[in-house]
mmCIF file of C-alpha atoms in Angstrom:
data_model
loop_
_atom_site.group_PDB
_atom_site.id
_atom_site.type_symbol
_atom_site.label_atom_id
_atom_site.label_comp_id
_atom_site.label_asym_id
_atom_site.label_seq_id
_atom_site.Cartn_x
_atom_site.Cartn_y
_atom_site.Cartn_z
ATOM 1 C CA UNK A 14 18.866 0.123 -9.203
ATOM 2 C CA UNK A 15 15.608 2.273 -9.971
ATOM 3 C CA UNK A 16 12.911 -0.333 -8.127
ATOM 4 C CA UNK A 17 9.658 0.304 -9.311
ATOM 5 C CA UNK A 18 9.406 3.098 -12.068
ATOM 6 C CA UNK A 19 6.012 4.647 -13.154
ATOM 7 C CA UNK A 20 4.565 6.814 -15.809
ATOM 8 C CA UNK A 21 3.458 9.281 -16.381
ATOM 9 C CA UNK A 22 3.615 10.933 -12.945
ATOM 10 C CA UNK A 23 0.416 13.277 -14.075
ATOM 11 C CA UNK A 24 -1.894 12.821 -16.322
ATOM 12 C CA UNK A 25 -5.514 14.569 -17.315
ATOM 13 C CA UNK A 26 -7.797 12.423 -20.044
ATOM 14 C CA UNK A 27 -11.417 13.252 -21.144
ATOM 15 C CA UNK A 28 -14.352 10.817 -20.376
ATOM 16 C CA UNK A 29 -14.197 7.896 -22.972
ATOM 17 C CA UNK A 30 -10.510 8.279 -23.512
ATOM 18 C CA UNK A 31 -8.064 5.482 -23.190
ATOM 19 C CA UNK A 32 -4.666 5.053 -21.860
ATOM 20 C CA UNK A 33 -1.769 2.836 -20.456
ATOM 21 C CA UNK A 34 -0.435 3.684 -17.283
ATOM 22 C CA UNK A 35 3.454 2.130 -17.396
ATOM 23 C CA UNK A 36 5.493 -0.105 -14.297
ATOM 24 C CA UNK A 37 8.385 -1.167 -14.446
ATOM 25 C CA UNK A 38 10.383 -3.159 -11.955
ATOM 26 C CA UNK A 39 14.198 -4.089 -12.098
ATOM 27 C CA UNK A 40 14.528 -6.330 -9.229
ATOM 28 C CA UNK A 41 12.972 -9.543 -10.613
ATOM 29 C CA UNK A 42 10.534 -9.569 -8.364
ATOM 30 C CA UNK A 43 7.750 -12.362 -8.819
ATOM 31 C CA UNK A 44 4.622 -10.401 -7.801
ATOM 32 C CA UNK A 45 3.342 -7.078 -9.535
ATOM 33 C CA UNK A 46 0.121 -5.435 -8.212
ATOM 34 C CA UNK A 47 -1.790 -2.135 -9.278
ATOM 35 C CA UNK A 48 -3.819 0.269 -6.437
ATOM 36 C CA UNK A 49 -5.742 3.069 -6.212
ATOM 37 C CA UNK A 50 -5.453 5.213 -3.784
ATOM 38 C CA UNK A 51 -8.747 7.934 -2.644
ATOM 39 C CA UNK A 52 -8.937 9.935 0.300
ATOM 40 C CA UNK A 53 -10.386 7.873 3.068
ATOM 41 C CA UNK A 54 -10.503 4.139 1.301
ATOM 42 C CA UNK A 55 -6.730 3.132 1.292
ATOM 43 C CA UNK A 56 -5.385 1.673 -1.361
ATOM 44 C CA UNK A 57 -7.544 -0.834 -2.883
ATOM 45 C CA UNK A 58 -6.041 -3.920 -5.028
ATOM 46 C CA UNK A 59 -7.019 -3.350 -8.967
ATOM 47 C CA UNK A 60 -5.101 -6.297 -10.747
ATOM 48 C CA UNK A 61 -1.690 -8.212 -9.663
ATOM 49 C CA UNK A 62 0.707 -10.403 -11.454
ATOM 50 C CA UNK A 63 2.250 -14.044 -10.051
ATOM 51 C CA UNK A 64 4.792 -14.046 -12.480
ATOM 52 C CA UNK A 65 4.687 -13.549 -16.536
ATOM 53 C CA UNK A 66 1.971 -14.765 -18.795
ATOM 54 C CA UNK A 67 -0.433 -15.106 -15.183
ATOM 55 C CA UNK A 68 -2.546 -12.047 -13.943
ATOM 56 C CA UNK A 69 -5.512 -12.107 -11.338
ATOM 57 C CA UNK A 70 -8.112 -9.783 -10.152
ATOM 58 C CA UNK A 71 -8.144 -7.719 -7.490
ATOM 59 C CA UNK A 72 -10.855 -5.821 -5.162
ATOM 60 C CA UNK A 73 -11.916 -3.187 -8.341
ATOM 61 C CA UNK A 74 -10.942 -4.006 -11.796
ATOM 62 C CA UNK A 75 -13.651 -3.165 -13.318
ATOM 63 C CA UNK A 76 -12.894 -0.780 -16.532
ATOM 64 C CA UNK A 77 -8.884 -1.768 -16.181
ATOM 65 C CA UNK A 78 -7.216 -4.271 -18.021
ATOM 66 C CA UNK A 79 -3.351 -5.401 -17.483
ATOM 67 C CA UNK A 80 -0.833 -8.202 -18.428
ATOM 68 C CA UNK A 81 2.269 -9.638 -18.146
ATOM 69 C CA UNK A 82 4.107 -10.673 -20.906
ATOM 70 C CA UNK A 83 7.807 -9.686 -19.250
ATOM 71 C CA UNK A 84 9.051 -10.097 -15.625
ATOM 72 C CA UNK A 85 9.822 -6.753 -15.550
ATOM 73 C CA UNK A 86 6.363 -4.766 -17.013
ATOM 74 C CA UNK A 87 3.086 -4.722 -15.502
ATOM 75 C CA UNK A 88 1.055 -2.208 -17.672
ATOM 76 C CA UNK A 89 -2.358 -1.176 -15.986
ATOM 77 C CA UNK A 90 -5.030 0.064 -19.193
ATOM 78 C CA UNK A 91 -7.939 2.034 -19.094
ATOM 79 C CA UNK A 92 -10.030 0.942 -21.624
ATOM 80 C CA UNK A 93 -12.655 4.116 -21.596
ATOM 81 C CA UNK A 94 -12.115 6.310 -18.462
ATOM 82 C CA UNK A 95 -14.800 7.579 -16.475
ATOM 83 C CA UNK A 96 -14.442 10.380 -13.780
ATOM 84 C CA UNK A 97 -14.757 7.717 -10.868
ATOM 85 C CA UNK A 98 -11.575 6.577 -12.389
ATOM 86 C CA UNK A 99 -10.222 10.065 -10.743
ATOM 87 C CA UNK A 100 -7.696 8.338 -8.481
ATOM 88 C CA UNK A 101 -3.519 8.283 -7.420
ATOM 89 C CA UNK A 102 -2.412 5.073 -9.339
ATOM 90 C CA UNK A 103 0.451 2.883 -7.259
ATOM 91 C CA UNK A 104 2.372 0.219 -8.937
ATOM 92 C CA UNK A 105 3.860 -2.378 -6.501
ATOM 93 C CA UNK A 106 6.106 -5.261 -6.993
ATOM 94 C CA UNK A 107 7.281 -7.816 -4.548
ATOM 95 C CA UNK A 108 9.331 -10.868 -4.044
ATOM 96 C CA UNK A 109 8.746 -14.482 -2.781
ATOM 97 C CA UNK A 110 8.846 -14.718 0.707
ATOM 98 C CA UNK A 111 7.615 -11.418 3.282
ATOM 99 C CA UNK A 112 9.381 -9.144 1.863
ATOM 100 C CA UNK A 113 6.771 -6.819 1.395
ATOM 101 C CA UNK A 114 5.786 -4.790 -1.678
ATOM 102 C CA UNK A 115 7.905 -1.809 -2.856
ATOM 103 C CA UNK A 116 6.044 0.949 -4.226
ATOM 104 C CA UNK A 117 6.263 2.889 -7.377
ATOM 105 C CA UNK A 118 5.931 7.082 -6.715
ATOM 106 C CA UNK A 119 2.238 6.909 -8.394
ATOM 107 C CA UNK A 120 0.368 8.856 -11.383
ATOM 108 C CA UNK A 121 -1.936 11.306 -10.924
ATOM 109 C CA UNK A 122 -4.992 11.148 -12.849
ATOM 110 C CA UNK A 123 -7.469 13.126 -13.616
ATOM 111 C CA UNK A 124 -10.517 12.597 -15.592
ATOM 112 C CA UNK A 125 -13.123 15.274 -17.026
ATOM 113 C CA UNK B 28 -11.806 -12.065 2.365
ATOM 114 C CA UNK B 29 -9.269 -10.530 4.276
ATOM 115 C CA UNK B 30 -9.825 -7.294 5.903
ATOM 116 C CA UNK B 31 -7.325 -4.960 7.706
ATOM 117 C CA UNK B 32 -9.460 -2.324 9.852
ATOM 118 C CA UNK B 33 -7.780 0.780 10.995
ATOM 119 C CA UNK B 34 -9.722 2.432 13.760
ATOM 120 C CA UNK B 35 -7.986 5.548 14.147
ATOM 121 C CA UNK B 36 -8.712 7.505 11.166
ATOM 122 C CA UNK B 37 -7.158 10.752 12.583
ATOM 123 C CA UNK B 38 -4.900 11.620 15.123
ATOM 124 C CA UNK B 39 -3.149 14.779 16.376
ATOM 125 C CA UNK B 40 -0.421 14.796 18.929
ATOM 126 C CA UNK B 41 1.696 17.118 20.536
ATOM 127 C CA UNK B 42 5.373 16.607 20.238
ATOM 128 C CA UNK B 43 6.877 13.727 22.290
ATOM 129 C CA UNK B 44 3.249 12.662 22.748
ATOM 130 C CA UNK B 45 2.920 8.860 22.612
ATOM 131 C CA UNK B 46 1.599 7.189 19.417
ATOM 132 C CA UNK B 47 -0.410 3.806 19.527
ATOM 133 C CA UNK B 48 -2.146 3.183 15.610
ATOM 134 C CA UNK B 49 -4.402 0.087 16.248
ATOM 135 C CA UNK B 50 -4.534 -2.854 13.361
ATOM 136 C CA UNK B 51 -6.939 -5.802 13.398
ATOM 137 C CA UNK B 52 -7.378 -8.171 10.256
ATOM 138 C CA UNK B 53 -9.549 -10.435 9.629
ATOM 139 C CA UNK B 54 -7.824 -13.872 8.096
ATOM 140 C CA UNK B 55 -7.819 -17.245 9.775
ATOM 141 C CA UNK B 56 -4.878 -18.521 8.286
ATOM 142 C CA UNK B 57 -0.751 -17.523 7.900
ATOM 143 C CA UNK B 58 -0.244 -13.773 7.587
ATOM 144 C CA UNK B 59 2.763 -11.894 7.622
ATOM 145 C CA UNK B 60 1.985 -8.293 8.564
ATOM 146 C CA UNK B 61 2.865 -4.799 7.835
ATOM 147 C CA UNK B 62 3.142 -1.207 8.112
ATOM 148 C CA UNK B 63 3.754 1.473 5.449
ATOM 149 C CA UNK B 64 3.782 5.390 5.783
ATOM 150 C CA UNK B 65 3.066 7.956 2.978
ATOM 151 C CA UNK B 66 4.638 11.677 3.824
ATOM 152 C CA UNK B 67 3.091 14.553 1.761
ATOM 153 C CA UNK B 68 3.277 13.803 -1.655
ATOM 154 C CA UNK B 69 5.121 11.121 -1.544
ATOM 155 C CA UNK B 70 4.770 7.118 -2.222
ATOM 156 C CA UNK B 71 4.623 4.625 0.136
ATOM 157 C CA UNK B 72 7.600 3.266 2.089
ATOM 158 C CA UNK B 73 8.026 0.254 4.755
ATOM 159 C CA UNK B 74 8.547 1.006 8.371
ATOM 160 C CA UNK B 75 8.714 -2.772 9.925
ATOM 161 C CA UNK B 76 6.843 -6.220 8.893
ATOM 162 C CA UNK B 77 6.172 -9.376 10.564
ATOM 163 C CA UNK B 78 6.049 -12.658 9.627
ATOM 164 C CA UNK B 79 7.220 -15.534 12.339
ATOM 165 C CA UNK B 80 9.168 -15.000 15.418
ATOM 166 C CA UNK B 81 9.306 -12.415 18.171
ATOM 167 C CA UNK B 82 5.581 -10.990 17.959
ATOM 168 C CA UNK B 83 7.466 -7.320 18.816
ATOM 169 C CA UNK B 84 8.949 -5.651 15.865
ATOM 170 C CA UNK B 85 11.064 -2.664 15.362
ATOM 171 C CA UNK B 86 11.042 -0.391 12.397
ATOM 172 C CA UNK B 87 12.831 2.688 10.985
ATOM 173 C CA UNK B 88 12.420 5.655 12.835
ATOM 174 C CA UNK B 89 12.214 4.383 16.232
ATOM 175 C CA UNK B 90 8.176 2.769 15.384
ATOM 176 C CA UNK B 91 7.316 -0.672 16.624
ATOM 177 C CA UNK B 92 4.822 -3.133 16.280
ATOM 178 C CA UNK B 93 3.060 -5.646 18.380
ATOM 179 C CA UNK B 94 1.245 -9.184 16.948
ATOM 180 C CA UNK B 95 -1.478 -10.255 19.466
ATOM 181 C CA UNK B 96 -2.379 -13.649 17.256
ATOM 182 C CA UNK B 97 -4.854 -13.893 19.817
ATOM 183 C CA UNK B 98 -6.523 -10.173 18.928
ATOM 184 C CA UNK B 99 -6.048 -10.799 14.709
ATOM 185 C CA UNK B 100 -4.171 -7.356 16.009
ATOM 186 C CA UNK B 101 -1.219 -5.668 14.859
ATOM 187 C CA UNK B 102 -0.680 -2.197 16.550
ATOM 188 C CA UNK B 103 2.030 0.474 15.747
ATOM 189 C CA UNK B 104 4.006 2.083 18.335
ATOM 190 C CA UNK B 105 6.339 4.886 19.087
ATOM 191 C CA UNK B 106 7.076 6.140 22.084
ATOM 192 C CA UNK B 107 7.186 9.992 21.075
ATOM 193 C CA UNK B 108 6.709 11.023 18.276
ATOM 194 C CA UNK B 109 8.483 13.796 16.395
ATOM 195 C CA UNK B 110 7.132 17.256 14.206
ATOM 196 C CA UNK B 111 8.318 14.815 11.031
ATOM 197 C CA UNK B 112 6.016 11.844 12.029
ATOM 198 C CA UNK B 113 3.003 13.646 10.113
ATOM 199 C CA UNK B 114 2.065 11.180 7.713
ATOM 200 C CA UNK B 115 -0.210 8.673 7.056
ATOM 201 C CA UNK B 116 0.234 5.219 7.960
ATOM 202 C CA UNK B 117 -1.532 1.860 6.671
ATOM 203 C CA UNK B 118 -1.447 -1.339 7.946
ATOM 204 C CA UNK B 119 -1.546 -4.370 5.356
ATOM 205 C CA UNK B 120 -1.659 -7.917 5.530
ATOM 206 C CA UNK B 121 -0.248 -10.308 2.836
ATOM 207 C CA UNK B 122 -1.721 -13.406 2.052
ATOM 208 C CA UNK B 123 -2.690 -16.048 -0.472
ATOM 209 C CA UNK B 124 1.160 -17.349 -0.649
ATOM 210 C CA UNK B 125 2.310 -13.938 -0.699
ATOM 211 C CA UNK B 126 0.530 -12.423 -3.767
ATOM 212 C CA UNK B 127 -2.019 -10.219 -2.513
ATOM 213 C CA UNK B 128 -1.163 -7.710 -0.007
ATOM 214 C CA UNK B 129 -4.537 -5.833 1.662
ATOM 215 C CA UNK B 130 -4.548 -2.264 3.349
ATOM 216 C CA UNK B 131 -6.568 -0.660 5.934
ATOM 217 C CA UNK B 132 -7.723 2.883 5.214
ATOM 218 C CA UNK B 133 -4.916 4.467 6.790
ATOM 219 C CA UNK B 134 -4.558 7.221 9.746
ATOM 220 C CA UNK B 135 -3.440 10.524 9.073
ATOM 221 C CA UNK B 136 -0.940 11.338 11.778
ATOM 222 C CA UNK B 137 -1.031 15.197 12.752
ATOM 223 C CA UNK B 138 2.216 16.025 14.902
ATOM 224 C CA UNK B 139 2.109 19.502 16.196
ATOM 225 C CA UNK B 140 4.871 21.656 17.841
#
């Protein structure tokens, strides 16, 4: 049982690049969520997931994109990254009830 | 919106100190509460939640947590705290049916010998 699997773990991308940042759960949890984590603001809600096929909005998606198209994937893309976009990326996936969230181990990006 | 507001932003104790992190959220409706912890470099893991029943919860590693519905408050606890403490912690709140989960800014927890 892996839980919540994320990758890359580091990566560096020049302004106006894009990428895909990959999460993957294996305990059929309902809810999926991507945050971003900088020094003295918490981890702030980017995009979650209700279930397949339904995503939402979070606090700052501006300049991500995600869907759902499997229980299990929650992909999290940047379309054209930005330096702001300099952050620690946590996937999170949860089940129904409080449960709470279980967290991925993050990526580490970096952009120039 | 909910809001979780974490006053403490840093804190340094002395071994066996006492610890008292203070929550408060703002959400009028059903929340089930929680705190996390992040060590160095790592990701973040669960120490207790709360969600109906006794408003005093125990966690991992001796931490507890008090629910003052009263206060929108939801303050972690340990009695004394240990070298291996040092960490940050964050206090969240889950809402909307359980699909959006909202942190405070966390407190970095300096323990020193």
């Amino acid at each position: 049982n892996a839980g919540v699997t994320q990758t890359p773990k580091f990566q560096v991308l020049k302004t106006g690049q894009s990428m895909t940042l990959q999460c993957a759960q294996d305990m059929n949890h309902e809810y999926m969520s991507w945050y971003r984590q900088d020094p003295g603001m918490g981890l702030r809600l980017i995009h979650y997931s209700v279930g397949a096929g339904i995503t939402d909005q979070g606090e700052v998606p501006n300049g991500y994109n995600v869907s759902r198209s499997t229980t299990e994937d929650f992909p999290l893309r940047l379309l054209s990254a930005a330096p702001s976009q300099t952050s620690v990326y946590f996937c999170a996936s949860g089940g129904w009830g409080a449960s709470g969230y279980t967290f991925g181990s993050g990526t580490r990006l970096t952009v120039v | 919106a909910q809001s979780v507001s974490q006053h403490n932003h840093h804190v340094i104790l002395s071994e066996a100190a006492s610890l008292e992190l203070g929550c408060n959220y703002s959400y009028g409706g059903t929340v089930n509460l929680f705190w996390y912890v992040q060590y160095p470099g790592q990701h973040l893991q669960l120490l207790l939640k709360y969600f109906s029943g006794d408003p005093l919860v125990k966690g991992i590693k001796g931490f507890e947590a008090e629910f003052i519905k009263s206060k929108f408050s939801f303050n972690l606890r340990k009695p004394s705290v240990q070298w291996s403490d040092t960490a940050e912690y964050f206090c969240a709140v889950l809402t909307g049916g359980g699909n959006k989960l909202t942190f405070g800014t966390g407190t970095q927890l300096k323990v020193e010998l």
